[in-house]
Amino acid sequence: MLDFNDSIKFDEKENDLLTVGEMLVDMISADYSEDFECDTYNKFFGGSPANIAMNARRLGIKSIIASAVGKDGLGDFLIKRLEQCGIDTSYINRVDCSTSMVLVTKSKSSPTPIFYRAADYNIVYSKQLEQAVQNSKIVHFSSWPISRKPARDTIEAIIEEARRNKVLLCYDPNYHPMIWEKGHDGLSYIKSIIGKVDIVKPSEDDARRIFGEDTPENQLNKFLGLGAKLVIMTLGKNGAIVSNGRETKKFNTLATEVVDTTGAGDAFWSGFYSGLIKGYTLEKSLKLGFAVSAYKLRYTGAVVELPNLEEIKILFGI
Amino acid sequence: MLDFNDSIKFDEKENDLLTVGEMLVDMISADYSEDFECDTYNKFFGGSPANIAMNARRLGIKSIIASAVGKDGLGDFLIKRLEQCGIDTSYINRVDCSTSMVLVTKSKSSPTPIFYRAADYNIVYSKQLEQAVQNSKIVHFSSWPISRKPARDTIEAIIEEARRNKVLLCYDPNYHPMIWEKGHDGLSYIKSIIGKVDIVKPSEDDARRIFGEDTPENQLNKFLGLGAKLVIMTLGKNGAIVSNGRETKKFNTLATEVVDTTGAGDAFWSGFYSGLIKGYTLEKSLKLGFAVSAYKLRYTGAVVELPNLEEIKILFGI
């Protein structure tokens, strides 16, 4: 079904994209520090599914996010950012836990994030969320919600409902052992999820964490072997290889200037989804994804002021 | 036993003061903000039992802390501060959770802290900790460790061991519903703990949260009624009232200049403990506590460069 020269025929739906997962405050050190002696941190809006929803909205497609934040000032801050972007925030649960945070101390050697998970995984399944799944063309989720219950159960219910309603199901297998429920076999669970979705976009690091060291081509085949219908494997400055199991294509990076890599993956997803929703072929949609990612790389921040999709097409000659 | 004109006769022990409880990173906004729109936060060493241990050390008595921090850069940062103060950090558990954090956004109306509890309540009882209790003259703990297991069980074991070994047991009933285990009756548990210790130091806010609104004298009697042997009730700028059940004394504040109230309670405890350890009467030890608190109030920060106890005595004419 997912052929490079075909476009995806979506049923008529109210909404284009529903992302499900973490909304976070990113607390990032102002300076580089190898020993955590830095005093000053700056707070940013964060969370990949929220970034994708905002980007997609800026590119001109309808998007909503299902998430959970605390009944606190940081939750208000995150929700306000989405509202400023014109996103319906009624699918965001307000819960009796602190809004989740990731603290990043910038380092020349290895910046190790410290995770403060609380509200984010309290996404509960509801009639309203079920209807949002039914009324969307694409559902996207990340590894954060499947790492802990009750969000894990919610994602399982969403997957079933999406498959019943022919919703395109996409998953970002950004596995990190630090976020996973202790004592739960995250790797085998992720493998089971990969078999239930249509599209996955692992990075080389993701693939290594899930399957161990191997060539990109072999890693692609492992994802396909688990049942994914399209695998987009990103290779950093070497672009990406994409396979539907019948055909594998190499895509060169479109980046000419790299200022900040934060949020480049989220930018890809949003450009790619926008292309699919606009009815472009899979190949052209992938190119649009790589173009939006290349555009984002020129600027600092996880979410930047994206132009609309027509401007992206002109800028990158697509 | 706790008479105002008597000093406490401690058995000969290796260590003077053992504090048990939270070590935290305090992440405090640089500016005042009513809507969490402030971007910049500064990180500070925090946690009342750690502050008390450091202050006491500066005042010239031997002190150690039993606590738990993550195996992360923030845990390293906290431990290094204690080491710089010359404190033995071998009673601090390093655990597979993030180092706990409290985020405070300064506000002219009501600064509501957001709590990120993870490592702090993973204080486990061990043979080494049991020996530390046996070898200390005073054991102090706060409400944080009793709010969640396993630290709650550890405190219960410490209380039993302390009573077996005639160690003076002191407890800060700084109850806050936000830190308490959901579904656990914190208020009645705190009441049960008050009956098992020698000295408690509630503020008016603490008393109101535990017993509801009442006069300071009535609140004192409620703490005594639960079984505490000495109750030190602080009244902010109105000083404090202290009772052993037979005699009640009023102490005026010694503060002449109030720059920052953070850590004033911790400064009191450390001055008070230093007085008791040096063999001063209970009344003089209380005055020393209020003097150290007044000294701290002149400076910004939870832990300031305290002079030694002899200088405090001269400065405040005690």
mmCIF file with all atom_site columns, C-alpha atoms in Angstrom, chain B residues 64-223:
data_model
loop_
_atom_site.group_PDB
_atom_site.id
_atom_site.type_symbol
_atom_site.label_atom_id
_atom_site.label_alt_id
_atom_site.label_comp_id
_atom_site.label_asym_id
_atom_site.label_entity_id
_atom_site.label_seq_id
_atom_site.pdbx_PDB_ins_code
_atom_site.Cartn_x
_atom_site.Cartn_y
_atom_site.Cartn_z
_atom_site.occupancy
_atom_site.B_iso_or_equiv
_atom_site.pdbx_formal_charge
_atom_site.auth_seq_id
_atom_site.auth_comp_id
_atom_site.auth_asym_id
_atom_site.auth_atom_id
_atom_site.pdbx_PDB_model_num
ATOM 1   C CA . ILE B 1 64  ? 26.442 13.999 59.488 1.00 0.00 ? 64  ILE B CA 1
ATOM 2   C CA . ILE B 1 65  ? 23.418 13.555 57.215 1.00 0.00 ? 65  ILE B CA 1
ATOM 3   C CA . ALA B 1 66  ? 21.618 10.428 56.054 1.00 0.00 ? 66  ALA B CA 1
ATOM 4   C CA . SER B 1 67  ? 19.898 11.093 52.754 1.00 0.00 ? 67  SER B CA 1
ATOM 5   C CA . ALA B 1 68  ? 19.469 9.837  49.175 1.00 0.00 ? 68  ALA B CA 1
ATOM 6   C CA . VAL B 1 69  ? 20.356 11.439 45.862 1.00 0.00 ? 69  VAL B CA 1
ATOM 7   C CA . GLY B 1 70  ? 20.392 10.182 42.275 1.00 0.00 ? 70  GLY B CA 1
ATOM 8   C CA . LYS B 1 71  ? 23.374 8.765  40.419 1.00 0.00 ? 71  LYS B CA 1
ATOM 9   C CA . ASP B 1 72  ? 23.420 11.929 38.357 1.00 0.00 ? 72  ASP B CA 1
ATOM 10  C CA . GLY B 1 73  ? 25.187 15.253 38.030 1.00 0.00 ? 73  GLY B CA 1
ATOM 11  C CA . LEU B 1 74  ? 22.811 17.015 40.425 1.00 0.00 ? 74  LEU B CA 1
ATOM 12  C CA . GLY B 1 75  ? 23.540 14.353 43.062 1.00 0.00 ? 75  GLY B CA 1
ATOM 13  C CA . ASP B 1 76  ? 27.290 14.938 42.527 1.00 0.00 ? 76  ASP B CA 1
ATOM 14  C CA . PHE B 1 77  ? 26.712 18.681 42.886 1.00 0.00 ? 77  PHE B CA 1
ATOM 15  C CA . LEU B 1 78  ? 24.880 18.296 46.224 1.00 0.00 ? 78  LEU B CA 1
ATOM 16  C CA . ILE B 1 79  ? 27.402 15.843 47.654 1.00 0.00 ? 79  ILE B CA 1
ATOM 17  C CA . LYS B 1 80  ? 30.310 18.054 46.657 1.00 0.00 ? 80  LYS B CA 1
ATOM 18  C CA . ARG B 1 81  ? 28.827 20.978 48.607 1.00 0.00 ? 81  ARG B CA 1
ATOM 19  C CA . LEU B 1 82  ? 28.682 18.839 51.756 1.00 0.00 ? 82  LEU B CA 1
ATOM 20  C CA . GLU B 1 83  ? 32.237 17.641 51.220 1.00 0.00 ? 83  GLU B CA 1
ATOM 21  C CA . GLN B 1 84  ? 33.404 21.238 50.846 1.00 0.00 ? 84  GLN B CA 1
ATOM 22  C CA . CYS B 1 85  ? 31.876 21.774 54.290 1.00 0.00 ? 85  CYS B CA 1
ATOM 23  C CA . GLY B 1 86  ? 33.857 18.843 55.678 1.00 0.00 ? 86  GLY B CA 1
ATOM 24  C CA . ILE B 1 87  ? 30.825 16.578 56.186 1.00 0.00 ? 87  ILE B CA 1
ATOM 25  C CA . ASP B 1 88  ? 31.127 12.784 55.937 1.00 0.00 ? 88  ASP B CA 1
ATOM 26  C CA . THR B 1 89  ? 28.869 11.873 52.993 1.00 0.00 ? 89  THR B CA 1
ATOM 27  C CA . SER B 1 90  ? 29.051 8.100  53.390 1.00 0.00 ? 90  SER B CA 1
ATOM 28  C CA . TYR B 1 91  ? 25.488 7.976  54.797 1.00 0.00 ? 91  TYR B CA 1
ATOM 29  C CA . ILE B 1 92  ? 24.029 9.308  51.551 1.00 0.00 ? 92  ILE B CA 1
ATOM 30  C CA . ASN B 1 93  ? 22.483 6.588  49.348 1.00 0.00 ? 93  ASN B CA 1
ATOM 31  C CA . ARG B 1 94  ? 23.063 6.954  45.591 1.00 0.00 ? 94  ARG B CA 1
ATOM 32  C CA . VAL B 1 95  ? 19.951 5.537  43.931 1.00 0.00 ? 95  VAL B CA 1
ATOM 33  C CA . ASP B 1 96  ? 18.589 4.846  40.442 1.00 0.00 ? 96  ASP B CA 1
ATOM 34  C CA . CYS B 1 97  ? 16.207 7.832  40.457 1.00 0.00 ? 97  CYS B CA 1
ATOM 35  C CA . SER B 1 98  ? 16.686 11.479 39.596 1.00 0.00 ? 98  SER B CA 1
ATOM 36  C CA . THR B 1 99  ? 17.948 13.749 42.355 1.00 0.00 ? 99  THR B CA 1
ATOM 37  C CA . SER B 1 100 ? 14.876 15.438 43.824 1.00 0.00 ? 100 SER B CA 1
ATOM 38  C CA . MET B 1 101 ? 14.119 19.040 42.892 1.00 0.00 ? 101 MET B CA 1
ATOM 39  C CA . VAL B 1 102 ? 11.800 21.820 43.986 1.00 0.00 ? 102 VAL B CA 1
ATOM 40  C CA . LEU B 1 103 ? 10.968 24.497 41.453 1.00 0.00 ? 103 LEU B CA 1
ATOM 41  C CA . VAL B 1 104 ? 9.963  27.846 42.928 1.00 0.00 ? 104 VAL B CA 1
ATOM 42  C CA . THR B 1 105 ? 8.645  30.625 40.737 1.00 0.00 ? 105 THR B CA 1
ATOM 43  C CA . LYS B 1 106 ? 8.835  33.802 42.784 1.00 0.00 ? 106 LYS B CA 1
ATOM 44  C CA . SER B 1 107 ? 5.530  35.602 43.034 1.00 0.00 ? 107 SER B CA 1
ATOM 45  C CA . LYS B 1 108 ? 4.270  38.734 44.762 1.00 0.00 ? 108 LYS B CA 1
ATOM 46  C CA . SER B 1 109 ? 1.035  36.932 45.619 1.00 0.00 ? 109 SER B CA 1
ATOM 47  C CA . SER B 1 110 ? 1.691  33.266 46.391 1.00 0.00 ? 110 SER B CA 1
ATOM 48  C CA . PRO B 1 111 ? 4.819  31.441 45.222 1.00 0.00 ? 111 PRO B CA 1
ATOM 49  C CA . THR B 1 112 ? 3.623  27.859 44.747 1.00 0.00 ? 112 THR B CA 1
ATOM 50  C CA . PRO B 1 113 ? 6.475  25.378 44.721 1.00 0.00 ? 113 PRO B CA 1
ATOM 51  C CA . ILE B 1 114 ? 6.365  22.474 42.262 1.00 0.00 ? 114 ILE B CA 1
ATOM 52  C CA . PHE B 1 115 ? 7.839  19.310 43.762 1.00 0.00 ? 115 PHE B CA 1
ATOM 53  C CA . TYR B 1 116 ? 9.837  16.729 41.799 1.00 0.00 ? 116 TYR B CA 1
ATOM 54  C CA . ARG B 1 117 ? 10.394 13.941 44.279 1.00 0.00 ? 117 ARG B CA 1
ATOM 55  C CA . ALA B 1 118 ? 12.397 10.945 43.188 1.00 0.00 ? 118 ALA B CA 1
ATOM 56  C CA . ALA B 1 119 ? 15.643 9.971  44.918 1.00 0.00 ? 119 ALA B CA 1
ATOM 57  C CA . ASP B 1 120 ? 15.083 11.747 48.252 1.00 0.00 ? 120 ASP B CA 1
ATOM 58  C CA . TYR B 1 121 ? 12.695 9.272  49.864 1.00 0.00 ? 121 TYR B CA 1
ATOM 59  C CA . ASN B 1 122 ? 14.814 6.231  49.023 1.00 0.00 ? 122 ASN B CA 1
ATOM 60  C CA . ILE B 1 123 ? 16.690 6.365  52.314 1.00 0.00 ? 123 ILE B CA 1
ATOM 61  C CA . VAL B 1 124 ? 17.147 2.769  53.426 1.00 0.00 ? 124 VAL B CA 1
ATOM 62  C CA . TYR B 1 125 ? 17.946 1.462  56.876 1.00 0.00 ? 125 TYR B CA 1
ATOM 63  C CA . SER B 1 126 ? 21.294 -0.277 57.152 1.00 0.00 ? 126 SER B CA 1
ATOM 64  C CA . LYS B 1 127 ? 23.683 -1.537 59.781 1.00 0.00 ? 127 LYS B CA 1
ATOM 65  C CA . GLN B 1 128 ? 25.831 1.521  59.057 1.00 0.00 ? 128 GLN B CA 1
ATOM 66  C CA . LEU B 1 129 ? 22.910 3.892  59.654 1.00 0.00 ? 129 LEU B CA 1
ATOM 67  C CA . GLU B 1 130 ? 21.939 2.006  62.821 1.00 0.00 ? 130 GLU B CA 1
ATOM 68  C CA . GLN B 1 131 ? 25.456 2.547  64.138 1.00 0.00 ? 131 GLN B CA 1
ATOM 69  C CA . ALA B 1 132 ? 25.287 6.230  63.213 1.00 0.00 ? 132 ALA B CA 1
ATOM 70  C CA . VAL B 1 133 ? 22.141 6.544  65.340 1.00 0.00 ? 133 VAL B CA 1
ATOM 71  C CA . GLN B 1 134 ? 23.826 4.740  68.245 1.00 0.00 ? 134 GLN B CA 1
ATOM 72  C CA . ASN B 1 135 ? 26.891 6.969  67.930 1.00 0.00 ? 135 ASN B CA 1
ATOM 73  C CA . SER B 1 136 ? 25.050 10.324 67.803 1.00 0.00 ? 136 SER B CA 1
ATOM 74  C CA . LYS B 1 137 ? 23.827 12.561 70.631 1.00 0.00 ? 137 LYS B CA 1
ATOM 75  C CA . ILE B 1 138 ? 20.952 14.094 68.651 1.00 0.00 ? 138 ILE B CA 1
ATOM 76  C CA . VAL B 1 139 ? 18.902 12.755 65.732 1.00 0.00 ? 139 VAL B CA 1
ATOM 77  C CA . HIS B 1 140 ? 16.868 15.245 63.715 1.00 0.00 ? 140 HIS B CA 1
ATOM 78  C CA . PHE B 1 141 ? 14.399 14.528 60.918 1.00 0.00 ? 141 PHE B CA 1
ATOM 79  C CA . SER B 1 142 ? 11.912 16.464 58.823 1.00 0.00 ? 142 SER B CA 1
ATOM 80  C CA . SER B 1 143 ? 8.505  15.577 57.380 1.00 0.00 ? 143 SER B CA 1
ATOM 81  C CA . TRP B 1 144 ? 9.853  14.710 53.925 1.00 0.00 ? 144 TRP B CA 1
ATOM 82  C CA . PRO B 1 145 ? 11.247 11.263 54.773 1.00 0.00 ? 145 PRO B CA 1
ATOM 83  C CA . ILE B 1 146 ? 8.113  10.215 56.702 1.00 0.00 ? 146 ILE B CA 1
ATOM 84  C CA . SER B 1 147 ? 5.857  11.197 53.813 1.00 0.00 ? 147 SER B CA 1
ATOM 85  C CA . ARG B 1 148 ? 6.797  8.173  51.681 1.00 0.00 ? 148 ARG B CA 1
ATOM 86  C CA . LYS B 1 149 ? 8.204  4.686  51.919 1.00 0.00 ? 149 LYS B CA 1
ATOM 87  C CA . PRO B 1 150 ? 10.915 3.366  52.173 1.00 0.00 ? 150 PRO B CA 1
ATOM 88  C CA . ALA B 1 151 ? 12.165 6.467  54.027 1.00 0.00 ? 151 ALA B CA 1
ATOM 89  C CA . ARG B 1 152 ? 9.140  6.285  56.347 1.00 0.00 ? 152 ARG B CA 1
ATOM 90  C CA . ASP B 1 153 ? 10.108 2.780  57.471 1.00 0.00 ? 153 ASP B CA 1
ATOM 91  C CA . THR B 1 154 ? 13.690 3.959  57.891 1.00 0.00 ? 154 THR B CA 1
ATOM 92  C CA . ILE B 1 155 ? 12.599 6.787  60.195 1.00 0.00 ? 155 ILE B CA 1
ATOM 93  C CA . GLU B 1 156 ? 10.504 4.357  62.244 1.00 0.00 ? 156 GLU B CA 1
ATOM 94  C CA . ALA B 1 157 ? 13.538 2.105  62.675 1.00 0.00 ? 157 ALA B CA 1
ATOM 95  C CA . ILE B 1 158 ? 15.679 5.130  63.554 1.00 0.00 ? 158 ILE B CA 1
ATOM 96  C CA . ILE B 1 159 ? 13.173 6.278  66.189 1.00 0.00 ? 159 ILE B CA 1
ATOM 97  C CA . GLU B 1 160 ? 13.228 2.866  67.854 1.00 0.00 ? 160 GLU B CA 1
ATOM 98  C CA . GLU B 1 161 ? 17.010 2.685  67.816 1.00 0.00 ? 161 GLU B CA 1
ATOM 99  C CA . ALA B 1 162 ? 17.351 6.261  69.086 1.00 0.00 ? 162 ALA B CA 1
ATOM 100 C CA . ARG B 1 163 ? 15.003 5.581  72.010 1.00 0.00 ? 163 ARG B CA 1
ATOM 101 C CA . ARG B 1 164 ? 16.894 2.396  72.897 1.00 0.00 ? 164 ARG B CA 1
ATOM 102 C CA . ASN B 1 165 ? 20.114 4.433  73.010 1.00 0.00 ? 165 ASN B CA 1
ATOM 103 C CA . LYS B 1 166 ? 18.846 7.596  74.787 1.00 0.00 ? 166 LYS B CA 1
ATOM 104 C CA . VAL B 1 167 ? 19.498 9.743  71.738 1.00 0.00 ? 167 VAL B CA 1
ATOM 105 C CA . LEU B 1 168 ? 17.642 13.090 71.774 1.00 0.00 ? 168 LEU B CA 1
ATOM 106 C CA . LEU B 1 169 ? 14.997 12.880 69.026 1.00 0.00 ? 169 LEU B CA 1
ATOM 107 C CA . CYS B 1 170 ? 13.881 16.067 67.283 1.00 0.00 ? 170 CYS B CA 1
ATOM 108 C CA . TYR B 1 171 ? 11.327 16.467 64.522 1.00 0.00 ? 171 TYR B CA 1
ATOM 109 C CA . ASP B 1 172 ? 10.319 19.375 62.293 1.00 0.00 ? 172 ASP B CA 1
ATOM 110 C CA . PRO B 1 173 ? 6.570  18.926 61.578 1.00 0.00 ? 173 PRO B CA 1
ATOM 111 C CA . ASN B 1 174 ? 6.701  20.940 58.336 1.00 0.00 ? 174 ASN B CA 1
ATOM 112 C CA . TYR B 1 175 ? 3.689  19.180 56.834 1.00 0.00 ? 175 TYR B CA 1
ATOM 113 C CA . HIS B 1 176 ? 2.784  19.949 53.215 1.00 0.00 ? 176 HIS B CA 1
ATOM 114 C CA . PRO B 1 177 ? 0.004  17.907 51.544 1.00 0.00 ? 177 PRO B CA 1
ATOM 115 C CA . MET B 1 178 ? 1.727  18.192 48.130 1.00 0.00 ? 178 MET B CA 1
ATOM 116 C CA . ILE B 1 179 ? 4.697  16.108 49.241 1.00 0.00 ? 179 ILE B CA 1
ATOM 117 C CA . TRP B 1 180 ? 2.645  13.407 50.911 1.00 0.00 ? 180 TRP B CA 1
ATOM 118 C CA . GLU B 1 181 ? 1.956  9.949  49.483 1.00 0.00 ? 181 GLU B CA 1
ATOM 119 C CA . LYS B 1 182 ? -1.481 10.069 47.874 1.00 0.00 ? 182 LYS B CA 1
ATOM 120 C CA . GLY B 1 183 ? -4.116 8.127  49.813 1.00 0.00 ? 183 GLY B CA 1
ATOM 121 C CA . HIS B 1 184 ? -2.066 8.053  53.032 1.00 0.00 ? 184 HIS B CA 1
ATOM 122 C CA . ASP B 1 185 ? -3.397 9.962  56.051 1.00 0.00 ? 185 ASP B CA 1
ATOM 123 C CA . GLY B 1 186 ? -0.447 12.288 56.589 1.00 0.00 ? 186 GLY B CA 1
ATOM 124 C CA . LEU B 1 187 ? -2.007 14.329 59.359 1.00 0.00 ? 187 LEU B CA 1
ATOM 125 C CA . SER B 1 188 ? -2.785 11.424 61.666 1.00 0.00 ? 188 SER B CA 1
ATOM 126 C CA . TYR B 1 189 ? 0.578  9.855  60.902 1.00 0.00 ? 189 TYR B CA 1
ATOM 127 C CA . ILE B 1 190 ? 2.378  13.092 61.826 1.00 0.00 ? 190 ILE B CA 1
ATOM 128 C CA . LYS B 1 191 ? 0.414  13.172 65.072 1.00 0.00 ? 191 LYS B CA 1
ATOM 129 C CA . SER B 1 192 ? 1.589  9.650  65.885 1.00 0.00 ? 192 SER B CA 1
ATOM 130 C CA . ILE B 1 193 ? 5.201  10.665 65.227 1.00 0.00 ? 193 ILE B CA 1
ATOM 131 C CA . ILE B 1 194 ? 4.963  13.763 67.460 1.00 0.00 ? 194 ILE B CA 1
ATOM 132 C CA . GLY B 1 195 ? 4.191  11.422 70.353 1.00 0.00 ? 195 GLY B CA 1
ATOM 133 C CA . LYS B 1 196 ? 7.402  9.475  69.763 1.00 0.00 ? 196 LYS B CA 1
ATOM 134 C CA . VAL B 1 197 ? 9.945  12.331 69.770 1.00 0.00 ? 197 VAL B CA 1
ATOM 135 C CA . ASP B 1 198 ? 11.399 14.683 72.370 1.00 0.00 ? 198 ASP B CA 1
ATOM 136 C CA . ILE B 1 199 ? 11.365 18.077 70.669 1.00 0.00 ? 199 ILE B CA 1
ATOM 137 C CA . VAL B 1 200 ? 9.232  19.546 67.886 1.00 0.00 ? 200 VAL B CA 1
ATOM 138 C CA . LYS B 1 201 ? 9.429  23.016 66.344 1.00 0.00 ? 201 LYS B CA 1
ATOM 139 C CA . PRO B 1 202 ? 6.193  23.853 64.523 1.00 0.00 ? 202 PRO B CA 1
ATOM 140 C CA . SER B 1 203 ? 5.573  27.228 62.924 1.00 0.00 ? 203 SER B CA 1
ATOM 141 C CA . GLU B 1 204 ? 2.102  28.773 63.192 1.00 0.00 ? 204 GLU B CA 1
ATOM 142 C CA . ASP B 1 205 ? 1.454  27.556 59.627 1.00 0.00 ? 205 ASP B CA 1
ATOM 143 C CA . ASP B 1 206 ? 2.506  24.012 60.546 1.00 0.00 ? 206 ASP B CA 1
ATOM 144 C CA . ALA B 1 207 ? 0.191  24.070 63.565 1.00 0.00 ? 207 ALA B CA 1
ATOM 145 C CA . ARG B 1 208 ? -2.725 25.357 61.502 1.00 0.00 ? 208 ARG B CA 1
ATOM 146 C CA . ARG B 1 209 ? -2.217 22.680 58.866 1.00 0.00 ? 209 ARG B CA 1
ATOM 147 C CA . ILE B 1 210 ? -2.112 19.953 61.536 1.00 0.00 ? 210 ILE B CA 1
ATOM 148 C CA . PHE B 1 211 ? -4.786 21.141 63.990 1.00 0.00 ? 211 PHE B CA 1
ATOM 149 C CA . GLY B 1 212 ? -6.698 23.946 62.262 1.00 0.00 ? 212 GLY B CA 1
ATOM 150 C CA . GLU B 1 213 ? -6.908 27.571 63.417 1.00 0.00 ? 213 GLU B CA 1
ATOM 151 C CA . ASP B 1 214 ? -6.335 28.285 67.123 1.00 0.00 ? 214 ASP B CA 1
ATOM 152 C CA . THR B 1 215 ? -4.325 30.492 69.488 1.00 0.00 ? 215 THR B CA 1
ATOM 153 C CA . PRO B 1 216 ? -0.585 29.775 69.762 1.00 0.00 ? 216 PRO B CA 1
ATOM 154 C CA . GLU B 1 217 ? -1.023 28.704 73.403 1.00 0.00 ? 217 GLU B CA 1
ATOM 155 C CA . ASN B 1 218 ? -3.739 26.209 72.508 1.00 0.00 ? 218 ASN B CA 1
ATOM 156 C CA . GLN B 1 219 ? -1.664 24.864 69.628 1.00 0.00 ? 219 GLN B CA 1
ATOM 157 C CA . LEU B 1 220 ? 1.286  24.364 72.006 1.00 0.00 ? 220 LEU B CA 1
ATOM 158 C CA . ASN B 1 221 ? -0.926 22.337 74.290 1.00 0.00 ? 221 ASN B CA 1
ATOM 159 C CA . LYS B 1 222 ? -2.102 20.145 71.429 1.00 0.00 ? 222 LYS B CA 1
ATOM 160 C CA . PHE B 1 223 ? 1.485  19.231 70.552 1.00 0.00 ? 223 PHE B CA 1
#
